[in-house]
Each structure stands twice: as C-alpha cells, then as structure tokens.
XYZ file of C-alpha atoms in Angstrom:
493
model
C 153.661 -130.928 89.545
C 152.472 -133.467 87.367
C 149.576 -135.387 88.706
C 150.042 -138.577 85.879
C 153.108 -139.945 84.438
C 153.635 -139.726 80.501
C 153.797 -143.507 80.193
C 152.745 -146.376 82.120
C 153.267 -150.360 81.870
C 151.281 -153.092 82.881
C 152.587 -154.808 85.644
C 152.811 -156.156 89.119
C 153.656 -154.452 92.327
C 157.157 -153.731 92.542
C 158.532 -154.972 96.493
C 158.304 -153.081 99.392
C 160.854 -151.815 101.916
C 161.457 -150.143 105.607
C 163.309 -149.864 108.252
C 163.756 -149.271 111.970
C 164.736 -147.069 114.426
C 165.488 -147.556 118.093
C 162.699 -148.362 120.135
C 159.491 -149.528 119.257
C 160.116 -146.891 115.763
C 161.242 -148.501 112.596
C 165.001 -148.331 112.026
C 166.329 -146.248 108.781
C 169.372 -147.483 106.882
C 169.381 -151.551 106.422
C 172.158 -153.086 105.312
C 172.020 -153.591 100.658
C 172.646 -156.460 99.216
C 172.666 -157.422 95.507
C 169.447 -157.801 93.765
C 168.641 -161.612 92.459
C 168.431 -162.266 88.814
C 164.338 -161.994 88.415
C 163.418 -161.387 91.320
C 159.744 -159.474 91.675
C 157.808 -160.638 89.153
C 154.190 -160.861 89.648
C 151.376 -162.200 87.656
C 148.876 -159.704 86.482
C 145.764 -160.316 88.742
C 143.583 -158.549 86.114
C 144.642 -160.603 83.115
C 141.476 -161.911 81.099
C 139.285 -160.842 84.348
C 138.567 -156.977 82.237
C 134.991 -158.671 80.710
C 133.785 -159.480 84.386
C 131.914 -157.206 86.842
C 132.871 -159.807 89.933
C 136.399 -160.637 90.223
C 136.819 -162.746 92.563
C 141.237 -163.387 93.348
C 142.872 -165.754 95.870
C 146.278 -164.801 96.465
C 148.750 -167.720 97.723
C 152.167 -167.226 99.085
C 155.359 -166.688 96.905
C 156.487 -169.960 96.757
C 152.757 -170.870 95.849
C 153.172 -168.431 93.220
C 156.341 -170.015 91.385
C 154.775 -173.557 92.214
C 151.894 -172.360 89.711
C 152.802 -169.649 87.404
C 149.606 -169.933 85.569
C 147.730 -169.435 88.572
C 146.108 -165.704 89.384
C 147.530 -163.913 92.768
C 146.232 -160.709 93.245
C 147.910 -159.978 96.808
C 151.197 -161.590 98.315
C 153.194 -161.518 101.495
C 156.968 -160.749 99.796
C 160.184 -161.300 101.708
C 162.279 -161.062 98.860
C 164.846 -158.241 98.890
C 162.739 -154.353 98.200
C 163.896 -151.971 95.926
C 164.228 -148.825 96.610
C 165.639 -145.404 96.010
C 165.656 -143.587 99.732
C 166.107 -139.762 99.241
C 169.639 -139.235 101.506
C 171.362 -142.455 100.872
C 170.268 -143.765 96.925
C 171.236 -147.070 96.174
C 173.762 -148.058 94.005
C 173.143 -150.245 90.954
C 171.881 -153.691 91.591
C 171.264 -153.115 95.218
C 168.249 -152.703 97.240
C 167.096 -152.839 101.310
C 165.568 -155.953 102.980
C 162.344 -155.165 105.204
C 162.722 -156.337 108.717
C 159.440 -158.418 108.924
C 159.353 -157.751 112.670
C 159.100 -153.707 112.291
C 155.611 -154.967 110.585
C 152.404 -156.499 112.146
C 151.035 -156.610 108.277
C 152.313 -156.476 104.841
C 150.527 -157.183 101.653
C 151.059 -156.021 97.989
C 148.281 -156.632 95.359
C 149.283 -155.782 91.926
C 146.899 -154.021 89.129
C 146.610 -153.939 85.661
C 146.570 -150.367 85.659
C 147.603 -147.577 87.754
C 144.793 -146.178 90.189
C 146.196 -142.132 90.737
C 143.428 -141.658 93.624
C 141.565 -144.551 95.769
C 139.514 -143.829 99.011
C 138.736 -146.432 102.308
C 135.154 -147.242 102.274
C 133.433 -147.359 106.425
C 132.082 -150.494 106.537
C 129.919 -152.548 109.278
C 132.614 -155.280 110.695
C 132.877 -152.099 113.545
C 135.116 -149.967 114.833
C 139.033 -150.058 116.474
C 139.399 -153.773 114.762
C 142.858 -155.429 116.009
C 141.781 -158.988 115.136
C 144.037 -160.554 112.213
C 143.122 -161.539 109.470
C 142.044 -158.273 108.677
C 139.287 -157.133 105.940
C 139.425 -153.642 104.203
C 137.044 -152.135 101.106
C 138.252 -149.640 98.906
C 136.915 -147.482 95.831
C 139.492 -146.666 92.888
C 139.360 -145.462 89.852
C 142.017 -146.474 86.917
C 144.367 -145.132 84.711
C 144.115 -147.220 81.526
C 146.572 -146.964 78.430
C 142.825 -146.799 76.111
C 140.388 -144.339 77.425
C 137.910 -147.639 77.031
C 139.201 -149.792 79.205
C 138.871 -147.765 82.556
C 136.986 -148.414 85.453
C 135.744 -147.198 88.543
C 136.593 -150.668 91.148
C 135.032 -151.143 94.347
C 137.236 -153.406 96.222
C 136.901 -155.967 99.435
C 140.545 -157.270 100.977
C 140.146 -160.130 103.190
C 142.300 -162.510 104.716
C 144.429 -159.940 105.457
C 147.131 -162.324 107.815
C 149.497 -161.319 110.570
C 152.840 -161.210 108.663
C 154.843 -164.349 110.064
C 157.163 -163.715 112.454
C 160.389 -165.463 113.255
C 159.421 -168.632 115.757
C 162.549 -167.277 118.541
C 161.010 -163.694 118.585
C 157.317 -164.977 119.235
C 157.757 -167.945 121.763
C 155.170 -165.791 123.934
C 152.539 -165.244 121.102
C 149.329 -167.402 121.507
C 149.412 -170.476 119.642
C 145.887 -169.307 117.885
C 148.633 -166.311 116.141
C 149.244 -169.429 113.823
C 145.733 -168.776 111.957
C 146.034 -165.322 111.725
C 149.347 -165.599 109.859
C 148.416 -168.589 107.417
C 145.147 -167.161 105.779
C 145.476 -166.478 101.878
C 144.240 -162.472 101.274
C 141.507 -162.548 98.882
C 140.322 -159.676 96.546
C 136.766 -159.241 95.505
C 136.186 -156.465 92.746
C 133.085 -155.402 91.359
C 133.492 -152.748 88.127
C 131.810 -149.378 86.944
C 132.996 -149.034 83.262
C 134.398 -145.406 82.263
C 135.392 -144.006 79.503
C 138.066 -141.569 80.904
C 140.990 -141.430 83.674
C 139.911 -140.865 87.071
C 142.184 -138.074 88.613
C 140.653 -138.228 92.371
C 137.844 -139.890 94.220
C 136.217 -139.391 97.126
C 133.296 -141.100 99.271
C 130.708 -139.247 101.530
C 132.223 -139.263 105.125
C 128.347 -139.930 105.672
C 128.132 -143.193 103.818
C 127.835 -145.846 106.466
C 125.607 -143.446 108.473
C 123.406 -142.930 105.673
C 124.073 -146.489 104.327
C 124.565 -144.188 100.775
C 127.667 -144.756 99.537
C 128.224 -141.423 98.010
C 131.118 -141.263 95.552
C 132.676 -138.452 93.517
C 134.951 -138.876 91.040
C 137.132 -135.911 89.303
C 137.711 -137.325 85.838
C 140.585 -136.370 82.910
C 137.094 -134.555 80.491
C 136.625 -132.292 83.231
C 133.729 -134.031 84.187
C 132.609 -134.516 88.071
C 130.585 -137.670 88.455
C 128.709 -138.759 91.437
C 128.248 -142.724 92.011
C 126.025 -144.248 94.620
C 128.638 -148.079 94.945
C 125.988 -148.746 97.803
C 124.888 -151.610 95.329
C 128.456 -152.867 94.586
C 129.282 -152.891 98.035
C 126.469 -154.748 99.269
C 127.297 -157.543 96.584
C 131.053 -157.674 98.146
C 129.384 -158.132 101.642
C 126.447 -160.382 100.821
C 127.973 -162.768 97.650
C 125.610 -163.786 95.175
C 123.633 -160.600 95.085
C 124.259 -159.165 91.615
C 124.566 -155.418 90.985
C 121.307 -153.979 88.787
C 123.103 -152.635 85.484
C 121.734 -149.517 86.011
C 123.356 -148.853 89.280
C 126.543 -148.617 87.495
C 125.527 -145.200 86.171
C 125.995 -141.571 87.766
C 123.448 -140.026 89.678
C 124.599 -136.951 88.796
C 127.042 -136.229 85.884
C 128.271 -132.315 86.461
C 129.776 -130.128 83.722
C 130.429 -126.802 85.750
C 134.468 -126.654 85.197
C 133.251 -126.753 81.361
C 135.919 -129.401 80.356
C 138.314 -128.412 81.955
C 140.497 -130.995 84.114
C 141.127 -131.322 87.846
C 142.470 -133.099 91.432
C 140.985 -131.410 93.935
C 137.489 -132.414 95.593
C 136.277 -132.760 99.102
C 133.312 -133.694 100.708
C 132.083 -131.636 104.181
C 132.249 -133.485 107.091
C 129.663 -131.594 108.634
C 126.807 -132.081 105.865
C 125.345 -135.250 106.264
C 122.850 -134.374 103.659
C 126.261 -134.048 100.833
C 128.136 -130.734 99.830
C 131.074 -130.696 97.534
C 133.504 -128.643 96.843
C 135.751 -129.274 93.059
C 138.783 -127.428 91.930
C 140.463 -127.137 88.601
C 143.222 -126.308 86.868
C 142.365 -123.001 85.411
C 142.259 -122.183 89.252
C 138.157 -122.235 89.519
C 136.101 -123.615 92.448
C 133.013 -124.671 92.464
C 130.317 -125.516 95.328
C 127.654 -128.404 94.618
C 124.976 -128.963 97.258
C 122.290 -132.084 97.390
C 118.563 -130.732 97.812
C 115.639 -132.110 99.405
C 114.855 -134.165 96.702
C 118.186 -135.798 96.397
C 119.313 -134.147 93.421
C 122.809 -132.461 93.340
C 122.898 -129.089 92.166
C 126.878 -126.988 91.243
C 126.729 -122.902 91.605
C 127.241 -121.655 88.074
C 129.837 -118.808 89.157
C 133.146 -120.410 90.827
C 135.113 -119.383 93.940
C 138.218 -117.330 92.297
C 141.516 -115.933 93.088
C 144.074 -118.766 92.964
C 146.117 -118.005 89.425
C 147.176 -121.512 89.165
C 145.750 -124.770 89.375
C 143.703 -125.811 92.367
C 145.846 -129.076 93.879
C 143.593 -129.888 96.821
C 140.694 -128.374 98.792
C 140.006 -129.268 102.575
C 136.620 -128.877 104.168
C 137.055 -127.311 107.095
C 135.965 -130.183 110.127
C 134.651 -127.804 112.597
C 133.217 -124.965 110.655
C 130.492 -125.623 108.246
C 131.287 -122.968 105.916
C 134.403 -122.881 106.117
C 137.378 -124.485 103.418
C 140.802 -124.624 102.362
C 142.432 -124.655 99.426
C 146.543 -125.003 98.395
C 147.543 -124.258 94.745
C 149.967 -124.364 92.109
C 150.833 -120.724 92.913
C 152.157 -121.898 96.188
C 149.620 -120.755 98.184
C 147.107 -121.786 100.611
C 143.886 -119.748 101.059
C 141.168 -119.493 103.614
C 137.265 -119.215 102.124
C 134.148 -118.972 103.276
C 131.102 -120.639 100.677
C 129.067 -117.539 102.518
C 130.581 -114.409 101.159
C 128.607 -113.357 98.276
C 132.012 -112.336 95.987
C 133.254 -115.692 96.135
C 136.620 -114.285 96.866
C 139.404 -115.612 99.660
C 138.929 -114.576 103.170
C 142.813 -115.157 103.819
C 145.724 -115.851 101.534
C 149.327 -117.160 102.996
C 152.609 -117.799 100.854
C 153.087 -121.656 102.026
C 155.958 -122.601 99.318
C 158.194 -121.180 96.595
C 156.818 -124.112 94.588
C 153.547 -126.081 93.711
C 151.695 -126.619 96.566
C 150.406 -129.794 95.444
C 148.082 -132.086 98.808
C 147.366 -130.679 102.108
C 145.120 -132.437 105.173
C 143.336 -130.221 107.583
C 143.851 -132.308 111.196
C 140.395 -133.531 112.189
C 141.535 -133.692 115.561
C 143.401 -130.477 116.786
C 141.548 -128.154 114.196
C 143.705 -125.255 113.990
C 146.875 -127.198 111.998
C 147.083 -128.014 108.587
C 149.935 -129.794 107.066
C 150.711 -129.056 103.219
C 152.913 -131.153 100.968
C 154.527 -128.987 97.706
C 156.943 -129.957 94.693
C 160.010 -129.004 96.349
C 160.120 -132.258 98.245
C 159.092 -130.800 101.595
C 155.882 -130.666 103.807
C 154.772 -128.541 106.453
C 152.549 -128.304 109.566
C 150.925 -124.943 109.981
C 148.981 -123.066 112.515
C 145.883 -121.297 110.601
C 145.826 -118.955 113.923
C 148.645 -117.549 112.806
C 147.187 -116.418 109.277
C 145.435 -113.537 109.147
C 144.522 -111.039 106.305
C 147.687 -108.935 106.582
C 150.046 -111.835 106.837
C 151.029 -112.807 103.676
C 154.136 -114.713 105.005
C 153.535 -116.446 108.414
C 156.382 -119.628 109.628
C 155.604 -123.153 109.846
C 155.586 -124.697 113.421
C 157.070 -127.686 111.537
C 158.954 -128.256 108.294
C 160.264 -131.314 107.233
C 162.793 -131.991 103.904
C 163.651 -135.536 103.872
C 161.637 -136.068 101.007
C 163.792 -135.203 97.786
C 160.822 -135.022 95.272
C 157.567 -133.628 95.433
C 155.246 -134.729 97.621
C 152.240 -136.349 96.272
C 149.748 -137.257 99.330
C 149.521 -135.830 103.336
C 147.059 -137.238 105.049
C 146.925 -136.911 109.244
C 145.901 -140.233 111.331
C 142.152 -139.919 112.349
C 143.077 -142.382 115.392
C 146.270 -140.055 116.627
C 146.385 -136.554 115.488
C 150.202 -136.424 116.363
C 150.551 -138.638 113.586
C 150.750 -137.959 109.185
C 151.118 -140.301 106.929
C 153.501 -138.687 103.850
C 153.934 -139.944 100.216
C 156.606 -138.976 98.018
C 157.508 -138.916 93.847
C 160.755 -140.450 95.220
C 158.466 -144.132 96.073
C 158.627 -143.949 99.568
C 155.592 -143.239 101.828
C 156.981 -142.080 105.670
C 155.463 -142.011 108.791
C 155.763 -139.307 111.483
C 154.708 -138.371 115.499
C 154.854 -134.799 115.621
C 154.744 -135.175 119.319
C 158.225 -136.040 119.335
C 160.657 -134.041 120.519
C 163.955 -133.653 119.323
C 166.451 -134.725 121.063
C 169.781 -132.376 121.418
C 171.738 -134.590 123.101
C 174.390 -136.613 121.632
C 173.923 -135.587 117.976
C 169.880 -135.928 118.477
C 170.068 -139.326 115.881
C 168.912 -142.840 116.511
C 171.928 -144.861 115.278
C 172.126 -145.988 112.072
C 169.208 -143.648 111.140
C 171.741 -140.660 109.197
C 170.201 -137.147 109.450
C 167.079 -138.670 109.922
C 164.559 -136.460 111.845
C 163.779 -137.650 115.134
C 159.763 -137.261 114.319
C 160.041 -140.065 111.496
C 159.172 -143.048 112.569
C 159.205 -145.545 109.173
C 160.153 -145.503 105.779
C 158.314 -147.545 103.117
C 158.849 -148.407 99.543
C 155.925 -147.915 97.164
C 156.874 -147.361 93.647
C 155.539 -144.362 92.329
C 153.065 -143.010 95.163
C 150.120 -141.631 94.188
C 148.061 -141.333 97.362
C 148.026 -142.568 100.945
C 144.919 -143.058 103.070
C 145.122 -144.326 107.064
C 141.872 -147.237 107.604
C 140.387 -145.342 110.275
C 138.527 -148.679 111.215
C 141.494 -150.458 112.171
C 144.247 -148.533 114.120
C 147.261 -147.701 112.214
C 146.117 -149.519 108.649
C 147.875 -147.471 105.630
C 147.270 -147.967 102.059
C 149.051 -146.591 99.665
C 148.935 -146.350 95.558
C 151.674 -146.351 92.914
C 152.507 -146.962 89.609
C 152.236 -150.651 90.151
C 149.337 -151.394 92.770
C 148.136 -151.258 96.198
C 150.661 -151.328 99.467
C 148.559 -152.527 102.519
C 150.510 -152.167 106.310
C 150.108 -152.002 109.417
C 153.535 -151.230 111.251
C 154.954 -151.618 115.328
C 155.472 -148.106 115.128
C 151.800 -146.636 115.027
C-alpha cells in the first residue's frame, strides 16, 4: 500500500468517535445526527512556534477555545458531534456519530502542523501500572512537512492529561477529589531535532530507561537510517530550564547501507540491551546493524534477501535472540535467523493475496503473530504451525471488518488477549481475542450489526497512521493521522 498520502493540509485534528457494546465493551452503531455548520475547527498549535526548540502549549477547553480564538490550544477534550466513515454502515452526507463520553475514562486530541506517519511511547520514570488522572505521557515523532526543510524529529511530554467529565447522575459514587482530575488543562511540551527529509518510521531502544540512553532510529524518505540519542531532549521536558546542547541534536550514527533507497520497516531486539537493529526496504533488502564495545553502530554490508517486494515491517523475535520476522509486499511473512551465513529465510508462509503491510509479534504468548495487509483484514497466526514445507498454513483468527488496508497492529503489552488495530478507513478498533463467540441468538450484541463478538471499540482517527498501547499506564492508546495525535484510555480495556 501506500505508506504517505499524495497531498496533505495543515490543520487541526479532525473529532473523534466510538461506540459501545453491551457490557462493560463499547457499543457499535450510535444514533447520526446532522453535522453543525463549522463545527471542528482547531487552531494550529504549531503556528509561529517552527523557530523554537521548546514549545511549550496549554490547551483550554472548547468553549475556552471560541472565548479566545487567538489563543494557542494544542490538546482539547471535544464533545462536539465525530465524524466518521465506519466500514459496514458509512454515513450519509452531513451526518456523523456522537461519542458516548461514559464508554471513555480519557479523551484528548492535539492537533499538528504536519502529519507525523510513525511516533513511538518513550518509558519514562513517573513508574509503572499508573491509574492516577491527570495522566502524563512522552512521545518521539517525526514529521511529514509539505518542504523537505521544515521537518523535524519532536520529542513530546503530555501532561494534564484529565479524567474526561462524566455526567454528575452517572458518578454520584465517584470521590469528590475525581473533580481535579477532570478540570486540569493538558499541556504539551516539545523540544525539536531539525531534518531535512520525511521520517517514514521511528523507533526507541526498548532499553532506554534501563540504560537511561534514549536510543532512537529513524527510517527517513533518502533512504537514510539515523540514530538519535533524545536522552538530552527528554531530560529538558522532565527537568525545565535545562537547555539541550546544540550538538545533541545531531545523529550518532548516520547509516547509508540501503544506498538511497527508501523504507518502513525497523525494529529494535528486545533481548540486546547493548542495541541491534534490524532495517528493511523497499527493494526488499534487510540489513542487520549491531552497537560495539565502543558504542559505535556498525550495518553488515550484504543484506538479508528473498522477499521480491518491499519489506513493510520486521519483528524481533522477544524470546529468541536471533531470531526475526518479516511481512512484505509480496504477501508474505518469513521466518530468519541473523545466524545463517546465506542470509536467506529459514521459513516462508503465504499470509495474504495482498500487501502485507504491519505485523506485531505478541510479547506475551510468543508463538502468535498477528499481521495486518491491504485487503482490509488482519490475522492472528500460530508460527508453530509454519514450517519449511508449508507454504500455506490457516489463521487461528481472521478478522474483515476493516474495509481498507490496515495500517498499524500492535498487541497490548499489559493483556496479550488484547490488539490494538488501525485502519486507512480512520478508525482504530480494539479487540479481546479471548472472547468467545457466542452462537446463541444470532451471536450479536444489539445494535452492534455483524460486528464480531471479539471487538470491543471503535474509534475515529482521521487517516491512521500508527497505533502504539502506553505500556506505563494500563490500556493508554495513541494513535496518528493525517491531522494529529488521538490520546484514550477506554472502559473496555
């Protein structure tokens, strides 16, 4: 598939939507009404902040916002009617789907003045299995600017991230102290890494907060791999008032291995505290980088071949050191090990008719892997199952609700029952895989269509790019679009 659109706009964050299902799952399927006459209009929290290396954005509410047009918001609590397209049921003209703000214990927006295609969550040290509201989160992004000059690498702190208010009748029993958590303005603090080029993914050391090295690769539109340490630009976000040393916003290692040629797929091992990367392209080469002793990061000269289409994601493997996946444009998913001397596939499995474009090896039960492709559907697999003479092996789940390709898979490091799904069709879904369906009575929650009964929630983001779970705090998702950052946290995860 296409990993950028041909044109972009500056703009704001277009609204958000979901819905719920019985239970303590999100219904699907809430009522349309008509949309209002300019409705979702945001200000651009970027505008005249380009020249800046700290950005520093309070975000009010939206009647703040129309109080003070003049006045910068980067991130706002919206309960204006969402727009949306859903996949079985499109929307007719000049109607969209009103989110339930009770099928949510957070929902923020935060638009951008340009797209970000990739982002990743930085660990940070405000601990572990956080419920507390209002919430913090620091990402890493890189942008997709209409002039090759104006892009950026951003490293990103969200605070003030409030409980989303509920209605007074439905929380009579909440603790009066709830009352702070859902009044606190979100802030965004930025700190910038100019770039020449479009960053197509980005990734940060699994190893960073251990290592306090925040280790950050970046695949970039020349072809390019460039490795960042944002340890500096993180520490300013923390500690306010520390500047970041000019020279930290330069690579530590600037890699020209896929010789100009462009790609999306990187990974860093899980298992290598020391750093090991693996980089795919589109010409269908992969390439291995390692960090010696001495700190310096050094690619293999010959690639990893056999795909004969572009590589669209590579997986480390989390329990086997040597070990990787990778799915391609040629719809297939192969098996490698970084060990065997010919730098050829160990196994090779048909996955799709079409693009095979994300996959996310589950860090938790090790032998699935769930693959999204351009056909709109995405798939749970059993790598016991493959094996060298199986070039066709079945799914142990297959889902096509989407109705576009899928564009990000990621499984929920918290609950490996659960994936996170993003779609070309603006909607990122939630599912438990642990559910089971249910034959009785037509198997359907009511209201929810042909829904599956292993989707829990539906959300609007326009234009996915990428979905990430915040591992830190239990059922966090953050998505990317066309027009900014989705942050959530829903009742049904």
């Amino acid at each position: 598939m296409a990993k950028r659109p041909n044109e972009f706009t500056e703009g704001d964050l277009d609204n958000l939507k979901n819905g719920e299902r019985a239970g303590s799952t999100a219904r699907l399927g809430e009522a349309t009404t008509p949309v209002k006459d300019g409705m979702g209009e945001f200000e651009d929290p970027y505008e005249d902040e380009m020249e800046s290396d700290e950005d520093v954005v309070e975000a009010g509410t939206a009647s703040e916002m129309e109080e003070d047009e003049d006045e910068d918001g980067a991130m706002d609590v919206d309960t204006e009617a969402y727009r949306i397209s859903r996949p079985q049921e499109p929307l007719k003209e000049n109607e969209v789907l009103e989110p339930d703000p009770s099928a949510f214990h957070l929902l923020h927006n935060m638009g951008t003045k340009w797209p970000c295609l990739s982002f990743d969550v930085l660990q940070d040290s405000l601990g572990d299995n956080r419920q507390a509201y209002p919430a913090t989160v620091f990402l890493v992004t890189g942008t997709q600017a209409s002039k090759a000059k104006e892009n950026e690498i951003t490293v990103m702190k969200l605070s003030g991230l409030s409980r989303i208010k509920q209605d007074p009748e439905d929380s009579e029993d909440e603790d009066e102290d709830s009352d702070a958590d859902e009044d606190s303005d979100p802030i965004l603090e930025s700190r910038h890494i100019p770039l020449n080029t479009t960053t197509n993914r980005i990734r940060t050391s699994p190893f960073s907060l251990q290592n306090s090295e925040y280790l950050t690769a970046t695949m970039l539109e020349t072809g390019s791999v460039n490795i960042y340490n944002v340890t500096p630009h993180l520490t300013s976000l923390e500690s306010p008032g520390n500047p970041v040393p000019p020279t930290s916003n330069q690579p530590i290692a600037s890699l020209s291995m896929h010789r100009g040629v462009e790609g999306y797929a990187i990974d860093w091992s899980p298992l290598i505290p020391q750093g090991r990367l693996l980089t795919g392209d589109n010409s269908g080469k992969i390439f291995h980088t390692t960090r010696n002793e001495s700190g310096k990061f050094i690619a293999e000269t010959s690639p990893f071949t056999g795909h004969t289409s572009s590589i669209e994601e590579i997986q480390w493997s989390p329990s086997e050191r040597t070990v990787f996946a990778s799915a391609s444009a040629d719809g297939t998913v192969k098996i490698w090990d970084v060990r065997q001397k010919n730098k050829k596939f160990v196994l090779s499995v048909d996955v799709s008719s079409s693009d095979v474009n994300v996959a996310s090896w589950n860090p938790g039960t090790q032998h699935l892997l769930a693959t999204g492709a351009d056909d709109g559907v995405w798939a749970v697999w059993d790598l016991r199952t493959f094996s060298s003479s199986a070039g066709n092996v079945s799914a142990v789940a297959s889902f096509s609700w989407h109705q576009q390709p899928i564009t990000s898979v990621e499984w929920n490091s918290n609950d490996d029952t659960v994936v996170a799904v993003g779609s070309a069709d603006s909607t990122v879904t939630l599912w438990n895989l642990a559910v089971e369906e249910d034959t009785e009575e037509g198997g359907k929650a009511g209201g929810a269509g042909d829904a599956p009964d292993q989707l829990m929630f539906e959300h609007f983001c326009e234009g996915v790019r990428e979905v990430h779970w915040v591992k830190q705090v239990p059922g966090m998702v953050v998505a990317t679009g066309e027009k900014g950052f989705s942050v959530f946290k829903t009742i049904s995860v």
